[in-house]
XYZ file of C-alpha atoms in Angstrom:
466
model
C -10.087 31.377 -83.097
C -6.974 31.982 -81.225
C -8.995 33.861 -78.691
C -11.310 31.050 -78.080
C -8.261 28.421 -77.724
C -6.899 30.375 -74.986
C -10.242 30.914 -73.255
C -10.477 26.943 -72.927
C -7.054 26.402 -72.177
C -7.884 28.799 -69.087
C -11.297 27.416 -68.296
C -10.181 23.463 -68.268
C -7.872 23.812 -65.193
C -10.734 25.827 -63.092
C -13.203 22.725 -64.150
C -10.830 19.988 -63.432
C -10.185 21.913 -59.701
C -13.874 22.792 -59.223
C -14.489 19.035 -59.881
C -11.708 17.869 -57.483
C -13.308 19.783 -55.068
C -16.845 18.481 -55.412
C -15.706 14.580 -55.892
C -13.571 15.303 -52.421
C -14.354 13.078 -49.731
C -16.856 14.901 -47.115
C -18.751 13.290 -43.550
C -21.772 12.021 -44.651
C -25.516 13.346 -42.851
C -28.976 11.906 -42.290
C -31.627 14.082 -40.182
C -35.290 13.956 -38.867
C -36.703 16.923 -38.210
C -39.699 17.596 -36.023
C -41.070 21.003 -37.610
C -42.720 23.471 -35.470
C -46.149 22.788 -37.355
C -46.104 19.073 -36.126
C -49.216 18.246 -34.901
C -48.021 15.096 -33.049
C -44.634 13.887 -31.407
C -41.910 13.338 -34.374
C -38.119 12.230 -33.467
C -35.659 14.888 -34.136
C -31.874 14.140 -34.688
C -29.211 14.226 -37.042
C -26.292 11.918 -37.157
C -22.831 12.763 -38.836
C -20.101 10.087 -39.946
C -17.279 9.589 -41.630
C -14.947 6.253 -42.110
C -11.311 6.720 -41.784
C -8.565 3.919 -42.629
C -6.270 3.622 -39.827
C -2.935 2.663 -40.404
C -1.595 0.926 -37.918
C -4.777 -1.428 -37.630
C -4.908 -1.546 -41.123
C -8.927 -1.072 -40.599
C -11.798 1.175 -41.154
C -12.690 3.482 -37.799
C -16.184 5.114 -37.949
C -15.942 8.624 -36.227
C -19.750 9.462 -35.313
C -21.639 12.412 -34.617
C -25.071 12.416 -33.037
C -27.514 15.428 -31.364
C -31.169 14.399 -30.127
C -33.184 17.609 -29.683
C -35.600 17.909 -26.029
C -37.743 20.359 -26.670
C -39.218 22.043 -23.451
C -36.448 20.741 -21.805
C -38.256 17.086 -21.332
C -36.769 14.153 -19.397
C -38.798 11.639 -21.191
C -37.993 9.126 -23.661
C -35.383 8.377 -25.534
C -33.778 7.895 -29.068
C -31.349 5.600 -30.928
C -29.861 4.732 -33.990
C -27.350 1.471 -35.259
C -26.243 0.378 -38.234
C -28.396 -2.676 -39.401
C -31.898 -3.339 -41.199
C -32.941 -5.496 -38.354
C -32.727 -4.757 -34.338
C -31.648 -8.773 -34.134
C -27.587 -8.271 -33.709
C -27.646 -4.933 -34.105
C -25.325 -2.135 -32.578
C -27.286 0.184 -30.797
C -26.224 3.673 -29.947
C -29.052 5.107 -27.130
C -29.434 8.480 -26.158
C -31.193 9.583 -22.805
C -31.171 11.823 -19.857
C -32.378 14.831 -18.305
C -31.267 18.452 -19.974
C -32.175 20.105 -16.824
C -29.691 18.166 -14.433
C -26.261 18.441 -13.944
C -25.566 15.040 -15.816
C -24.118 14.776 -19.026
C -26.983 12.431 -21.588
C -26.281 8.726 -20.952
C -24.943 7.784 -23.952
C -25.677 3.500 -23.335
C -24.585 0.949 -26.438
C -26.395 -1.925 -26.313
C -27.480 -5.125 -28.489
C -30.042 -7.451 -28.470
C -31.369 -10.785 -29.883
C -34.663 -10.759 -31.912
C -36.832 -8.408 -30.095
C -35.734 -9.018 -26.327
C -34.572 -5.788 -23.947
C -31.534 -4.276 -25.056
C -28.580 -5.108 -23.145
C -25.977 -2.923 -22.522
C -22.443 -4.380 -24.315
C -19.132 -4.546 -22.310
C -15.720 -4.802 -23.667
C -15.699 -8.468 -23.482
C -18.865 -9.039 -25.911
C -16.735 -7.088 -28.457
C -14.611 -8.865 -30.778
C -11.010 -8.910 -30.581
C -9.791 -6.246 -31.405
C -12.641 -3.971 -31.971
C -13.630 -0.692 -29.496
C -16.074 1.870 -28.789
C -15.438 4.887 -26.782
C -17.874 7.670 -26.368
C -15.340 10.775 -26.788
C -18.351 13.472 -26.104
C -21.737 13.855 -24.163
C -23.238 16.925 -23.209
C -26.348 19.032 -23.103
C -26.265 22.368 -25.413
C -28.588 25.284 -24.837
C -31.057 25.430 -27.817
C -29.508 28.666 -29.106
C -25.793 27.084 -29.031
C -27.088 24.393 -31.299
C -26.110 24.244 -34.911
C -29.295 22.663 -36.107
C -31.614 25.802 -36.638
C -35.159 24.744 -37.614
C -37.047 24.868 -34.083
C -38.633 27.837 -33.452
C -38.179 27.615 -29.787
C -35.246 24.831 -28.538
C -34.293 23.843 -25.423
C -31.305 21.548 -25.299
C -29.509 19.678 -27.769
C -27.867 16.401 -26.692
C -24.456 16.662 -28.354
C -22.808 13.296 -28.656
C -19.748 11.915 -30.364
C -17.825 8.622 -30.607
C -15.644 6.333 -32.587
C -15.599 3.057 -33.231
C -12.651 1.488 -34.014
C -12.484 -1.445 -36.629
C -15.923 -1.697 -36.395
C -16.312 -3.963 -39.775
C -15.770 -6.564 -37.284
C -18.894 -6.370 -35.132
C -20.907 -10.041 -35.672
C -24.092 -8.863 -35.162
C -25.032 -6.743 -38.430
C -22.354 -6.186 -41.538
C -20.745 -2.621 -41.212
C -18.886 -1.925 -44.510
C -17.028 0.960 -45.208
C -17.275 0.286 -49.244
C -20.893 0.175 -49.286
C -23.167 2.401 -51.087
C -25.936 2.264 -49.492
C -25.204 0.630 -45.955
C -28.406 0.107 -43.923
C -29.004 1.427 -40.254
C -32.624 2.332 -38.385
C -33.626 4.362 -35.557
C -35.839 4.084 -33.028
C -37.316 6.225 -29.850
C -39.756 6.125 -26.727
C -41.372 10.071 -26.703
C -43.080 9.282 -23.409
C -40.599 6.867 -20.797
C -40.417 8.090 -17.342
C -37.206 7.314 -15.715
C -37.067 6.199 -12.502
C -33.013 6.543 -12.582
C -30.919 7.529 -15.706
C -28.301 4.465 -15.434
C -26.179 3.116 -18.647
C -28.432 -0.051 -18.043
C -31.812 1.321 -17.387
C -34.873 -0.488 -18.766
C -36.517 0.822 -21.994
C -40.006 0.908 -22.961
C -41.005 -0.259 -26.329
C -40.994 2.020 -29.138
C -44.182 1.779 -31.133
C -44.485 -1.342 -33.351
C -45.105 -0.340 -36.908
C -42.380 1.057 -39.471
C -43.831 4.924 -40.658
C -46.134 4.807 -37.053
C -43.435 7.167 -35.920
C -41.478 4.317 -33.113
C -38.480 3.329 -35.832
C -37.786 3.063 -39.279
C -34.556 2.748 -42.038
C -32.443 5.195 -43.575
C -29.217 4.390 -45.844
C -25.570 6.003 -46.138
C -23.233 5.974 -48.855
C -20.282 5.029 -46.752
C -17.672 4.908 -48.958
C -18.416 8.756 -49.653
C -16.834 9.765 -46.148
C -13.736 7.776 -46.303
C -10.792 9.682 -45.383
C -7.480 8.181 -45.615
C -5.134 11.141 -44.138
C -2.411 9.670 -42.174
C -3.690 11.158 -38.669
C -7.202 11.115 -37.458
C -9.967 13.050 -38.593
C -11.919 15.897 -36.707
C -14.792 14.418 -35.621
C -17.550 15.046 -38.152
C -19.789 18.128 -38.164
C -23.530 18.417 -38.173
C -24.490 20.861 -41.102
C -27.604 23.402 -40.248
C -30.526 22.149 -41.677
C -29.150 19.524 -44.301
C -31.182 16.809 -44.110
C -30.000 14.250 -46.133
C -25.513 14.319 -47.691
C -24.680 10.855 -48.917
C -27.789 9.466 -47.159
C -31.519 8.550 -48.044
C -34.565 7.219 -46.681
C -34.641 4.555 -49.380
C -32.157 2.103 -50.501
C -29.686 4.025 -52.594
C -29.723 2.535 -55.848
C -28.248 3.665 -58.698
C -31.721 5.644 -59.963
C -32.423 7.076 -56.206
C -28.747 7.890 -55.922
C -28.868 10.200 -59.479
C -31.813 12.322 -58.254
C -30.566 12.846 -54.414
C -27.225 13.902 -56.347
C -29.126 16.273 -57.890
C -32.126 17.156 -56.296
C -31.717 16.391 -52.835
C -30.974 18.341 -49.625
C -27.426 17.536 -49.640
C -27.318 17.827 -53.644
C -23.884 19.317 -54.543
C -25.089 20.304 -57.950
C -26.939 23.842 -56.815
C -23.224 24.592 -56.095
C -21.137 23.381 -59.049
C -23.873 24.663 -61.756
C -23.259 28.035 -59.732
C -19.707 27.941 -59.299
C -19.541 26.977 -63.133
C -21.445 30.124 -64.069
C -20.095 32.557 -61.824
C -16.236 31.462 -62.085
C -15.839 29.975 -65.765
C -19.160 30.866 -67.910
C -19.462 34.776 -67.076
C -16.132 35.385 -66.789
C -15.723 34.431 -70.508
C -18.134 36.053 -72.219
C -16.074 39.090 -70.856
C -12.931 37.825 -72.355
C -14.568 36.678 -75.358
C -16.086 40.552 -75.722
C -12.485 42.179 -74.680
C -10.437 40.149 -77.278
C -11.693 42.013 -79.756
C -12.604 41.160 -82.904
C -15.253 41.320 -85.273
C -17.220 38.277 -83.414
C -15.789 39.893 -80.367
C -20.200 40.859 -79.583
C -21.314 37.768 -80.925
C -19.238 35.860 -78.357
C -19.839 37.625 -75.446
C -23.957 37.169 -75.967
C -23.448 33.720 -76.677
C -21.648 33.179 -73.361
C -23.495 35.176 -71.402
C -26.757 33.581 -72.274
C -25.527 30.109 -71.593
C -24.273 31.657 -68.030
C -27.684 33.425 -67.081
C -29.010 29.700 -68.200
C -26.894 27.828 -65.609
C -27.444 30.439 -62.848
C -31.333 29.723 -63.307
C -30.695 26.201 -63.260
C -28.448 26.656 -59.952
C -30.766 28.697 -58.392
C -34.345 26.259 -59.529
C -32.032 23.469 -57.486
C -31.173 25.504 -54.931
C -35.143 26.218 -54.054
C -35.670 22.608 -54.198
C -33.884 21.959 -50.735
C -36.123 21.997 -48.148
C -34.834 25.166 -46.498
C -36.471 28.036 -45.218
C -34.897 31.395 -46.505
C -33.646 32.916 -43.712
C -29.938 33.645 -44.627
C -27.921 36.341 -46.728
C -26.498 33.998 -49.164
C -30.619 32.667 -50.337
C -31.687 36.170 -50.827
C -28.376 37.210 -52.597
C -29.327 34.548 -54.825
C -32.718 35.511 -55.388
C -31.725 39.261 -55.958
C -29.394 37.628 -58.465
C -32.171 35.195 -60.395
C -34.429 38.113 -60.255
C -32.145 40.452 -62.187
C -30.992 37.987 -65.512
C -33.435 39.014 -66.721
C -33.059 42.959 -66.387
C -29.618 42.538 -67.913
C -30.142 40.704 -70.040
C -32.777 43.556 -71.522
C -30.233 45.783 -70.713
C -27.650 44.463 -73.021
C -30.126 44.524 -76.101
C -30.860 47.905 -75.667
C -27.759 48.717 -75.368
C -26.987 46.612 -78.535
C -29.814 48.392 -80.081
C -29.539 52.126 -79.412
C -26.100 51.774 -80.083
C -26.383 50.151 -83.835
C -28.990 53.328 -84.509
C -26.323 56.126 -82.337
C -22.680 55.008 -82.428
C -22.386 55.765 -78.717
C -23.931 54.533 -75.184
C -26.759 55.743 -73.445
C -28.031 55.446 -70.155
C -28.865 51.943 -70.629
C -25.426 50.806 -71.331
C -24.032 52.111 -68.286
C -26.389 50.592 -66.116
C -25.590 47.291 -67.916
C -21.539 47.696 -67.845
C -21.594 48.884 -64.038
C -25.230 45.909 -63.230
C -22.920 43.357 -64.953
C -19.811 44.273 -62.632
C -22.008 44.152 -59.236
C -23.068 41.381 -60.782
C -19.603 39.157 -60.943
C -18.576 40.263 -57.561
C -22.268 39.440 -55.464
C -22.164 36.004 -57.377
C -18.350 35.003 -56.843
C -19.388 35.867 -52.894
C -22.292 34.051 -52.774
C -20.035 30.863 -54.293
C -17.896 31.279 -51.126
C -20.731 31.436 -48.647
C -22.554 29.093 -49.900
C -19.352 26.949 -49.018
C -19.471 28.131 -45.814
C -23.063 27.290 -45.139
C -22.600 23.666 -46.943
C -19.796 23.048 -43.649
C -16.822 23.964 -44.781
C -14.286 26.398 -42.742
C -12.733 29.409 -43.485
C -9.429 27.509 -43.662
C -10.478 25.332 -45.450
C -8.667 24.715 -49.401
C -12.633 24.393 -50.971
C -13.337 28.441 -49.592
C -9.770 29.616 -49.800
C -9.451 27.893 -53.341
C -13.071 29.880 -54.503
C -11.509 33.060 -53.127
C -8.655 32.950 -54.705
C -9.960 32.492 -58.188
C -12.621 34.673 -57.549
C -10.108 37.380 -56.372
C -7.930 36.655 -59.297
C -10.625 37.176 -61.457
C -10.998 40.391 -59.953
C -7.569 41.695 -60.645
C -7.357 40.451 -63.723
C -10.273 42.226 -65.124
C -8.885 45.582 -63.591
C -5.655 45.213 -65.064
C -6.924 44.363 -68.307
C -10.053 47.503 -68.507
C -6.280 49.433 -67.163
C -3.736 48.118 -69.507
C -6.544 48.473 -72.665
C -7.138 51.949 -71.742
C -3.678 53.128 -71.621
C -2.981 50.999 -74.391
C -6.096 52.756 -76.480
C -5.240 56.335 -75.217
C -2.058 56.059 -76.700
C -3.223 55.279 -80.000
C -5.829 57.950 -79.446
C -2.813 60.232 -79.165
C -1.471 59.825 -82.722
C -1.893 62.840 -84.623
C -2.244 61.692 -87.932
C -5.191 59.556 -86.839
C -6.706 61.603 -84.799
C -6.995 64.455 -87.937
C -7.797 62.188 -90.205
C -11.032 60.403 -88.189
C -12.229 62.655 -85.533
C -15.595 60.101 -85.334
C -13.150 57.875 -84.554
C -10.478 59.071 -82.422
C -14.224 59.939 -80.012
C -15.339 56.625 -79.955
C -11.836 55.258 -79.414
C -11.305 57.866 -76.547
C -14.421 55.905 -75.143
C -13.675 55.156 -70.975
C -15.458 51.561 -71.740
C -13.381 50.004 -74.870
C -16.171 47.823 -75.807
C -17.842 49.762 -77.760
C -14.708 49.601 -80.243
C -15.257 46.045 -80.151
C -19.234 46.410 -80.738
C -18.602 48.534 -84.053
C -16.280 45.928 -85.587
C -18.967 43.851 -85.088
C -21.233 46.178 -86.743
C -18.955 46.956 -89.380
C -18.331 43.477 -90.192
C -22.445 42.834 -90.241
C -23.149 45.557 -92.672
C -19.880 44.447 -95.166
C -21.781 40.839 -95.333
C -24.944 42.415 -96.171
C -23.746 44.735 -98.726
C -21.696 41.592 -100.497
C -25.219 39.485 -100.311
């Protein structure tokens, strides 16, 4: 019982960090993807954001991200997003330009009334005290880009901006504390510029939401706030997440639960993964090394709820609508693929060695299967960070690292410390004369197989009292 008290008193501050990580604040995403397989024009971009309360304003800026994908390196058309259900008021962020010229993309915020032309805004049809500056425009060779689904790119247009207290733009309600804050986009495939100006005319998009000329999508805005006292990086665009805090539907409370957990951007694959991997199989090897005459009882128990949550993690991981192209997928299919294998293992194992008193082949494939095991899935927690956005530096990955490194040395010290400790009772003459089956088992290089016959010796003295 002891044993089990100090295995939760170890395991609680790992949760409670794991979950400080995961309820962090993060830039939110929303993407379109044209796939290679598309028989007809589809819009492709993505669009990063993240809301951070500036100080000295005592306001909400909104630090934007945005790259529109040309594929063949095409002049024609061009693409743009606002928040806003409606185009009447609207702020309009328009992309446009020619890849193949020495011009950065024209990067042209407008507005409009009803359905009239666009017009481009100045500073004086701003509110007081509210700004827009375009901090970034540029064109990005297709294998520079970060957003990896084309089969053949050309150029990215890579724009950022900021917009500083923009809650107080008139024309459509931009709130950093909403849930589910609406914004559309909208794009020409097929305009021929004459000139590329800030104020060039635009030909309609195509009429019909879901025709392919605009539609809706929703962010959680209030998921990216960041309220560090300087300002923010501008926010990244993560390869091949479609949706992170954002939907195509209104995010209600029922939509929200199953993007959460399903959904591109889902964070669960990761914690169920991280849970297993740092906190579930980690103590069924305590619970087996702290002895005892439960000691094997324990450490299946565990074990099998861990091999449960990694085929959880890994059934939500296939779920995201990703093709498998990276080290960290098939690590975790090797991994998904094997649970099963040791799992088998350990019964055998269990088995031969209730029948022999001693291990056989099978049990060192499942002691040395179960080690490879710890160490591919505590490095496929940290990539998987690394592929989800985060950097090197950053506290999530050097956080998982840590504990995953700890975890490491720990177990080495303890397998260490357990031998010596064992060797020197091995060592004892009158023991060792008076049990030699004993003092062989004992001199055992794995020490769990003193644990496994308490277990068995504590079985057979309840079935010989029944």
């Amino acid at each position: 019982m002891k044993s089990l008290v100090n295995l939760v008193s170890l395991t609680l501050p790992i949760l409670q960090a794991l979950w400080a990580i995961v309820a962090s604040r993060e830039p939110i995403q929303f993407c379109k993807f044209r796939f290679p397989s598309a028989e007809h024009d589809e819009i492709d971009f993505c669009m990063g954001a993240l809301m951070h309360r500036n100080i000295s304003s005592n306001a909400y800026d909104m630090y934007l991200t945005m790259t529109v994908s040309r594929q063949k390196d095409s002049a024609l058309g061009w693409t743009a997003i606002g928040p806003g259900n409606i185009m009447d008021g609207a702020l309009m962020i328009i992309v446009y330009g020619d890849p193949l010229s020495q011009e950065d993309p024209i990067v042209s915020i407008r507005t409009t009334t009803i359905h009239h032309q666009p017009t481009l805004l100045a500073q004086k049809d701003m509110p007081v005290g509210m700004d827009l500056r375009v901090i970034r425009s540029s064109w990005l060779p297709g294998g520079n880009q970060h957003v990896q689904h084309l089969q053949s790119p050309s150029h990215v247009a890579w724009v950022s901006l900021v917009c500083y207290s923009c809650h107080l733009w008139l024309g459509s309600d931009i709130s950093a504390d909403s849930t589910s804050q609406p914004w559309m986009w909208a794009w020409n495939p097929k305009q021929k510029f004459e000139v590329f100006s800030f104020d060039a005319h635009l030909d309609m998009h195509k009429h019909h939401a879901g025709a392919g000329g605009w539609g809706n999508f929703y962010l959680d805005m209030s998921r990216s706030i960041s309220t560090a006292r300087f300002p923010p990086s501008l926010p990244p665009i993560r390869a091949e997440v479609t949706n992170l805090g954002a939907s195509d539907l209104p995010m209600t409370f029922s939509n929200s639960v199953l993007n959460l957990i399903m959904g591109p951007g889902s964070s669960f694959h990761g914690i169920i993964l991280a849970t297993a991997f740092l906190i579930v199989f980690p103590a069924g090897v305590i619970g087996l090394r702290a002895g005892g005459p439960k000691a094997f009882e324990y450490h299946w128990m565990i074990q099998i709820s861990g091999s449960f949550l990694l085929l959880l993690g890994f059934g939500l991981g296939l779920l995201k609508p990703r093709k498998i192209n990276t080290a960290h997928q098939w690590v975790g299919i090797v991994l998904a693929s094997f649970v099963g294998i040791q799992g088998t293992l350990g019964w055998r194992h269990h088995k031969s060695f209730a029948r022999l008193r001693r291990r056989t082949a099978a049990s060192y494939f499942h002691i040395w299967l179960g080690r490879v095991f710890m160490v591919a899935g505590w490095s496929n927690v940290v990539s998987g960070l690394l592929l989800r956005g985060y950097k090197q530096s950053s506290p999530a990955v050097i956080f998982i690292g840590m504990i995953g490194l700890l975890q490491a040395i720990g177990m080495i010290w303890w397998i260490a410390w357990m031998r010596r400790a064992q060797t020197k009772y091995d060592l004892q003459p009158a023991l060792a004369d008076s049990d030699e089956e004993n003092f062989a088992l004992s001199a055992s290089d794995d020490e769990h197989e003193k644990d496994e016959t308490d277990y068995l010796q504590h079985r057979d003295s309840i079935s010989f009292e029944k």
